[in-house]
Coordinates of N, CA, C and O in Angstrom, one line a residue:
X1 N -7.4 20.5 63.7 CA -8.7 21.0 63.6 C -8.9 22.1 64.7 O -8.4 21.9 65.8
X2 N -9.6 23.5 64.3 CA -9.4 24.3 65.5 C -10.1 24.2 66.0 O -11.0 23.6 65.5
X3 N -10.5 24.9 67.5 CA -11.3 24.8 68.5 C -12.9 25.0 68.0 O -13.7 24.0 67.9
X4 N -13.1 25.6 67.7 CA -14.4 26.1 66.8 C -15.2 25.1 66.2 O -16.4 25.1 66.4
X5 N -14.4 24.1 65.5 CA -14.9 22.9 64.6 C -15.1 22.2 65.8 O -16.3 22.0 66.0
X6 N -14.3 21.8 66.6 CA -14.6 20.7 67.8 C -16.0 21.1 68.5 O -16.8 20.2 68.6
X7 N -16.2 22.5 69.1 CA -17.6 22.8 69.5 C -18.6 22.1 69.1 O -19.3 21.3 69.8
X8 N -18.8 22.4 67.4 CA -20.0 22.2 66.7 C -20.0 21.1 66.6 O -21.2 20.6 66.4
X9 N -18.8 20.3 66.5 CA -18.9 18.5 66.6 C -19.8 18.0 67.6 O -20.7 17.2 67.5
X10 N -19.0 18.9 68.9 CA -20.3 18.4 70.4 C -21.3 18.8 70.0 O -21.8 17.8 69.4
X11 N -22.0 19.7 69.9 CA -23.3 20.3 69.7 C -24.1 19.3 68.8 O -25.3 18.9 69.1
X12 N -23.5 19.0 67.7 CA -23.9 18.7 66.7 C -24.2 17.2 67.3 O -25.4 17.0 67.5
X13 N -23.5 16.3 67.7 CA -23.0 15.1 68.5 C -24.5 15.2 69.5 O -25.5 14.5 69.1
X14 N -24.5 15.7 70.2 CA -25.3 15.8 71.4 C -27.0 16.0 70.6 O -27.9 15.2 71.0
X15 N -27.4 17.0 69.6 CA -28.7 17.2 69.4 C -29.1 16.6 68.5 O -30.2 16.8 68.1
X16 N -28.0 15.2 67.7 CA -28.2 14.5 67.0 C -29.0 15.5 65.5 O -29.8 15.1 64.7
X17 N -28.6 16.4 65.5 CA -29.4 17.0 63.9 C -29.4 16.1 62.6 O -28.6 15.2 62.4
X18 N -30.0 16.3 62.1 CA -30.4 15.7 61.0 C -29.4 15.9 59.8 O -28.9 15.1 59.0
X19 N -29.2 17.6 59.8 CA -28.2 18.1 58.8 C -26.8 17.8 58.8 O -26.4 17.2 59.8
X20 N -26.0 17.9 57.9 CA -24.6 17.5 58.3 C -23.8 18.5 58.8 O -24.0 19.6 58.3
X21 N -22.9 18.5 59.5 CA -22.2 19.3 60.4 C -21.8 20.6 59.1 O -22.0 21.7 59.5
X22 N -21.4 20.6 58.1 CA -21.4 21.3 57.2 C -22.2 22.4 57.3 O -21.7 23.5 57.2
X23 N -23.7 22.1 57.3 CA -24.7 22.8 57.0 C -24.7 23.8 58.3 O -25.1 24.9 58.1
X24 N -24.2 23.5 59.6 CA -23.9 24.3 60.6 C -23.1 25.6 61.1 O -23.2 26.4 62.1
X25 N -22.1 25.4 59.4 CA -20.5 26.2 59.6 C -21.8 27.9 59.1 O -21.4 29.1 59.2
X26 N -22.5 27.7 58.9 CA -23.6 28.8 57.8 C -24.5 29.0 58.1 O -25.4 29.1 57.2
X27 N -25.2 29.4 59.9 CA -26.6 29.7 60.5 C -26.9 30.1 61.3 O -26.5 30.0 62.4
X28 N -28.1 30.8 60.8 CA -28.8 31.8 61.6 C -28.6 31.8 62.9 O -29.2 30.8 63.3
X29 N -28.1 32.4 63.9 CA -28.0 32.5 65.6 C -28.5 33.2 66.0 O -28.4 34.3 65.4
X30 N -29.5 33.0 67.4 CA -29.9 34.2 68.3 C -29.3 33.8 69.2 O -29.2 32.6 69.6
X31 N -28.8 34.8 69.7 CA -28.1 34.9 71.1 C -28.7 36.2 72.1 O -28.8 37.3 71.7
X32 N -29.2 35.2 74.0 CA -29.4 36.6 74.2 C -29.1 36.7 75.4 O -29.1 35.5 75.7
X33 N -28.7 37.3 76.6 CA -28.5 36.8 78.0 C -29.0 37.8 78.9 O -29.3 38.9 78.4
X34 N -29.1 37.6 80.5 CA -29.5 38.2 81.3 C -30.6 38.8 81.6 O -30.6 40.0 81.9
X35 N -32.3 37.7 81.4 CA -32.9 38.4 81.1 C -33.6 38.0 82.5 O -34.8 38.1 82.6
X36 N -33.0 37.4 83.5 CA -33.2 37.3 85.0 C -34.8 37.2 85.5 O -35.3 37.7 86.5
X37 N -35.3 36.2 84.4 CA -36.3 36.2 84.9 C -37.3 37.2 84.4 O -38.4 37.1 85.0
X38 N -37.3 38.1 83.7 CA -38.4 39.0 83.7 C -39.4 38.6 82.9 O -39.0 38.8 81.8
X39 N -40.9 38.1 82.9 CA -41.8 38.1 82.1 C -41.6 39.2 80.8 O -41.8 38.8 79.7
X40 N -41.3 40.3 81.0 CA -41.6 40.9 79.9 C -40.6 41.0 78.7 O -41.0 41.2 77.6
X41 N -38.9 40.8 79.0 CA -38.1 40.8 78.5 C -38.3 39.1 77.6 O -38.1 38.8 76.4
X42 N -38.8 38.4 78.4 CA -38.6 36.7 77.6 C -39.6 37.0 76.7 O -39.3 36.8 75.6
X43 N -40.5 37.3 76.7 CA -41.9 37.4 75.6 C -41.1 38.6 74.8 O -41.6 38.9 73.7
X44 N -40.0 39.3 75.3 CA -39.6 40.0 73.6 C -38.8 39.0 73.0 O -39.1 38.5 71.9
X45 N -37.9 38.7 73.7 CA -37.1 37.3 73.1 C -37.7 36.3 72.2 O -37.4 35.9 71.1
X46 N -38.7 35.8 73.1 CA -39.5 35.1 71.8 C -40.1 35.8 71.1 O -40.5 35.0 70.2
X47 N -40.6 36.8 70.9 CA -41.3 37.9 69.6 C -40.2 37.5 69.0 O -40.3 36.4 68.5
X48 N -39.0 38.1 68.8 CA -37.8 38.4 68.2 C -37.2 36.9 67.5 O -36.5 36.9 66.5
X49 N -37.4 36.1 68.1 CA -37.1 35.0 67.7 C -38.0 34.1 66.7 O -37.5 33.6 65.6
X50 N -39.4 34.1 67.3 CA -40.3 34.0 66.0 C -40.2 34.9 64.8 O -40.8 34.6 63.7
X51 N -39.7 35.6 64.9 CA -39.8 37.0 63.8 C -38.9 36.6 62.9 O -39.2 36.1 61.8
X52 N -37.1 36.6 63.4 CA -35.9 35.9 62.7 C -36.1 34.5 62.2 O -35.9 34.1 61.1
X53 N -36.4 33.7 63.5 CA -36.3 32.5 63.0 C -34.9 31.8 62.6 O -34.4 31.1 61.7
X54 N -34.3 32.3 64.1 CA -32.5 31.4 63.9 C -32.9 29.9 64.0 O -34.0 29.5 64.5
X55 N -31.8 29.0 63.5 CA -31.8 28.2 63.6 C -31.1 27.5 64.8 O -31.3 26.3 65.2
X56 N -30.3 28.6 65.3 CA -29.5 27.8 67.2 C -30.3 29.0 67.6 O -30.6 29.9 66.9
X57 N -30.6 29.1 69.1 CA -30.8 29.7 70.2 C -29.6 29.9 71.3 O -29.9 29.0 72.1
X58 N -28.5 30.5 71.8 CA -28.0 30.6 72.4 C -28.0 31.3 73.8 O -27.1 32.1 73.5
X59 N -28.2 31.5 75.0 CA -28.3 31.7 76.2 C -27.1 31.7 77.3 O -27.0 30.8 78.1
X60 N -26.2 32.6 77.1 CA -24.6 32.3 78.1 C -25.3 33.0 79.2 O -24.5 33.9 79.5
X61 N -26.4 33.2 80.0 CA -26.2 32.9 81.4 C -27.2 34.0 82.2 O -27.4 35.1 81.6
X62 N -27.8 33.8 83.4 CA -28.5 34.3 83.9 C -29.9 34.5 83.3 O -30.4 35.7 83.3
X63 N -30.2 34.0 83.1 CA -31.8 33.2 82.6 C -32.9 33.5 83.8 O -34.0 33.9 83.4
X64 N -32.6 33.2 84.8 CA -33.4 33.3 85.9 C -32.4 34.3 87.3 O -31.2 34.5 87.4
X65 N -33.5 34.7 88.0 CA -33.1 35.1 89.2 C -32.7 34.2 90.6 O -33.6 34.1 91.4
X66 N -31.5 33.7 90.8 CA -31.1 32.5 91.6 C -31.8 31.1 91.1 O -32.0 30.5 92.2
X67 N -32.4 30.2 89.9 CA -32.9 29.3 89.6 C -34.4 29.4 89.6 O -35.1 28.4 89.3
X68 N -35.1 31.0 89.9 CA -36.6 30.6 90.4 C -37.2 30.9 88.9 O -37.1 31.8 88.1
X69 N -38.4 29.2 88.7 CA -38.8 29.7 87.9 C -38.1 28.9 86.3 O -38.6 29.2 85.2
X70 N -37.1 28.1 86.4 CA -35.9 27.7 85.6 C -36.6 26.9 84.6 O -36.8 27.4 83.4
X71 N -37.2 25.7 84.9 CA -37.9 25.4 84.2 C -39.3 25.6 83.3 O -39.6 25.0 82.2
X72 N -40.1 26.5 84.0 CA -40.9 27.2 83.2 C -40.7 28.1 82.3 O -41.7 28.4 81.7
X73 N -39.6 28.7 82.1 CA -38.9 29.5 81.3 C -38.3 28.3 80.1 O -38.9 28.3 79.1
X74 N -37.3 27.4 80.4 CA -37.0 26.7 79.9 C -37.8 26.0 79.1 O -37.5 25.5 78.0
X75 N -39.2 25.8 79.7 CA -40.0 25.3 78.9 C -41.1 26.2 77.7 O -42.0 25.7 77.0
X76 N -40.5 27.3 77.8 CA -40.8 28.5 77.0 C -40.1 28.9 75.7 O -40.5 29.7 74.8
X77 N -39.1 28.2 75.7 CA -37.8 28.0 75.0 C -37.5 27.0 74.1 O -36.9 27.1 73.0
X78 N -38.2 25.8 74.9 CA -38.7 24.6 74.5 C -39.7 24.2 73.1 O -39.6 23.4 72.1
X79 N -41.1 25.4 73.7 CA -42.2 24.9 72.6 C -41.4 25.8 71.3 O -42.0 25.4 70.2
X80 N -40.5 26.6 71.1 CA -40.3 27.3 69.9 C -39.9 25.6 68.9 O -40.4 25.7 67.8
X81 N -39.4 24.8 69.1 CA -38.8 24.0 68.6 C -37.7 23.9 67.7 O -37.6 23.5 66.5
X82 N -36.6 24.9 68.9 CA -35.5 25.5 68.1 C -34.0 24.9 68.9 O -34.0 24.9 70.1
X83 N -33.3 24.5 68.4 CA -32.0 24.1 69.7 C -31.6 25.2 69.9 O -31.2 26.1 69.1
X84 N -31.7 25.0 71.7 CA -31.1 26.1 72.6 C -30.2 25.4 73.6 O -30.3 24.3 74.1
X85 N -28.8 26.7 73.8 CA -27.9 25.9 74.1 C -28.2 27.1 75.5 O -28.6 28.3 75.4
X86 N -27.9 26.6 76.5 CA -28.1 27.4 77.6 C -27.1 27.2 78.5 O -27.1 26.1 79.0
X87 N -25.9 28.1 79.1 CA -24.9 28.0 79.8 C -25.4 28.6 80.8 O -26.4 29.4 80.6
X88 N -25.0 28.2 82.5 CA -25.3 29.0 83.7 C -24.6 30.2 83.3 O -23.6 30.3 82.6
X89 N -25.2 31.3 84.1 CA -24.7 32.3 84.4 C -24.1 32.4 86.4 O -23.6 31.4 86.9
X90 N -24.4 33.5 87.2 CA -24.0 33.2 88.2 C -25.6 33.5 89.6 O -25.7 33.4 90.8
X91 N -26.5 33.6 88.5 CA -27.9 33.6 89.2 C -28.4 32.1 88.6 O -29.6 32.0 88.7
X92 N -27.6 30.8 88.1 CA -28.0 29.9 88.1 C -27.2 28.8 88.4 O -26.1 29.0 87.8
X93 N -27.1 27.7 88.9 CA -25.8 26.5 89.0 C -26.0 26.1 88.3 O -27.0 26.0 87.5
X94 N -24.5 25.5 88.2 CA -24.4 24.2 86.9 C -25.2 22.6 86.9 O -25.7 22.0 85.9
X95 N -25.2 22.3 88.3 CA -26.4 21.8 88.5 C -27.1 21.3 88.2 O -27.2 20.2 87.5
X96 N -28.4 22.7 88.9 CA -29.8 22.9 88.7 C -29.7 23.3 86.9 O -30.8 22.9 86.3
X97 N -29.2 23.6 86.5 CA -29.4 23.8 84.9 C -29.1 22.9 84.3 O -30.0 22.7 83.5
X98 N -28.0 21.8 84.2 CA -28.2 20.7 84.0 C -29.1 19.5 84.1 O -28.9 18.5 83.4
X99 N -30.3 19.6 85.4 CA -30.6 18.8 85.5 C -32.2 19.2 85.1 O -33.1 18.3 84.8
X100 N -32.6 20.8 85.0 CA -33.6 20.6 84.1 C -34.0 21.0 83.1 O -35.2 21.1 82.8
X101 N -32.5 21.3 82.1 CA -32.3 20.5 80.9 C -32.9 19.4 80.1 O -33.5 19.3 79.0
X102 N -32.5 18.5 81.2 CA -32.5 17.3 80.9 C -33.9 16.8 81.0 O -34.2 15.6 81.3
X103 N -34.7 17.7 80.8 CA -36.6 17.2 81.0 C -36.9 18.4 79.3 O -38.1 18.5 78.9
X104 N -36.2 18.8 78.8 CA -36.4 18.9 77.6 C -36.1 19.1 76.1 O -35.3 20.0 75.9
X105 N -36.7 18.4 75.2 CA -36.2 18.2 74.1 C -35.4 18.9 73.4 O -34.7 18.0 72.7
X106 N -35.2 19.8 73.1 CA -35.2 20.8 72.5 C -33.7 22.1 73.0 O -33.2 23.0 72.4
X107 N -33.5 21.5 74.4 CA -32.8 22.6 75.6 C -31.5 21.9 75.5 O -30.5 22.3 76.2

């Protein structure tokens, strides 16, 4: 099995979806990074995202400016009610991103 399938196993494993991993090999992604925090850049992201309507949200890193702010963003991310997978970048720890993650559903 190649690496690729194993990912979506975890992902799929972890957010418990309802769909069968099948239905995953085939969907919509937004991906977007570095947006350090800026009020005005996250409110395009979510325009852009409401607009598309992917079904993963992706985030590889720097989300915030050193953590400030992590979870109110996160929780911006949250009300779309979309799975977002959110990797640190190097303005955030593995951590502090992991642990407030883990305050919501959706992240």
């Amino acid at each position: 099995m190649n690496i690729l399938v194993h990912i979506w196993k975890d992902i799929w494993q972890k957010h418990k979806f309802k769909k069968p991993l099948s239905y995953f090999i085939f969907m919509k992604i937004f991906a977007f990074t570095d947006v350090h925090g800026s009020e005005h850049l996250i409110q395009e992201v979510i325009k852009t995202i409401k607009s598309k309507k992917p079904e993963l949200i992706i985030c590889p890193g720097d989300l915030t400016i050193f953590g400030h702010d992590l979870e109110k963003i996160l929780s911006k991310f949250d009300k779309l009610k979309i799975s977002c997978l959110v990797v640190h970048g190097n303005h955030e720890s593995d951590d502090e991103l992991k642990d407030a993650c883990k305050k919501f559903k959706n992240i």
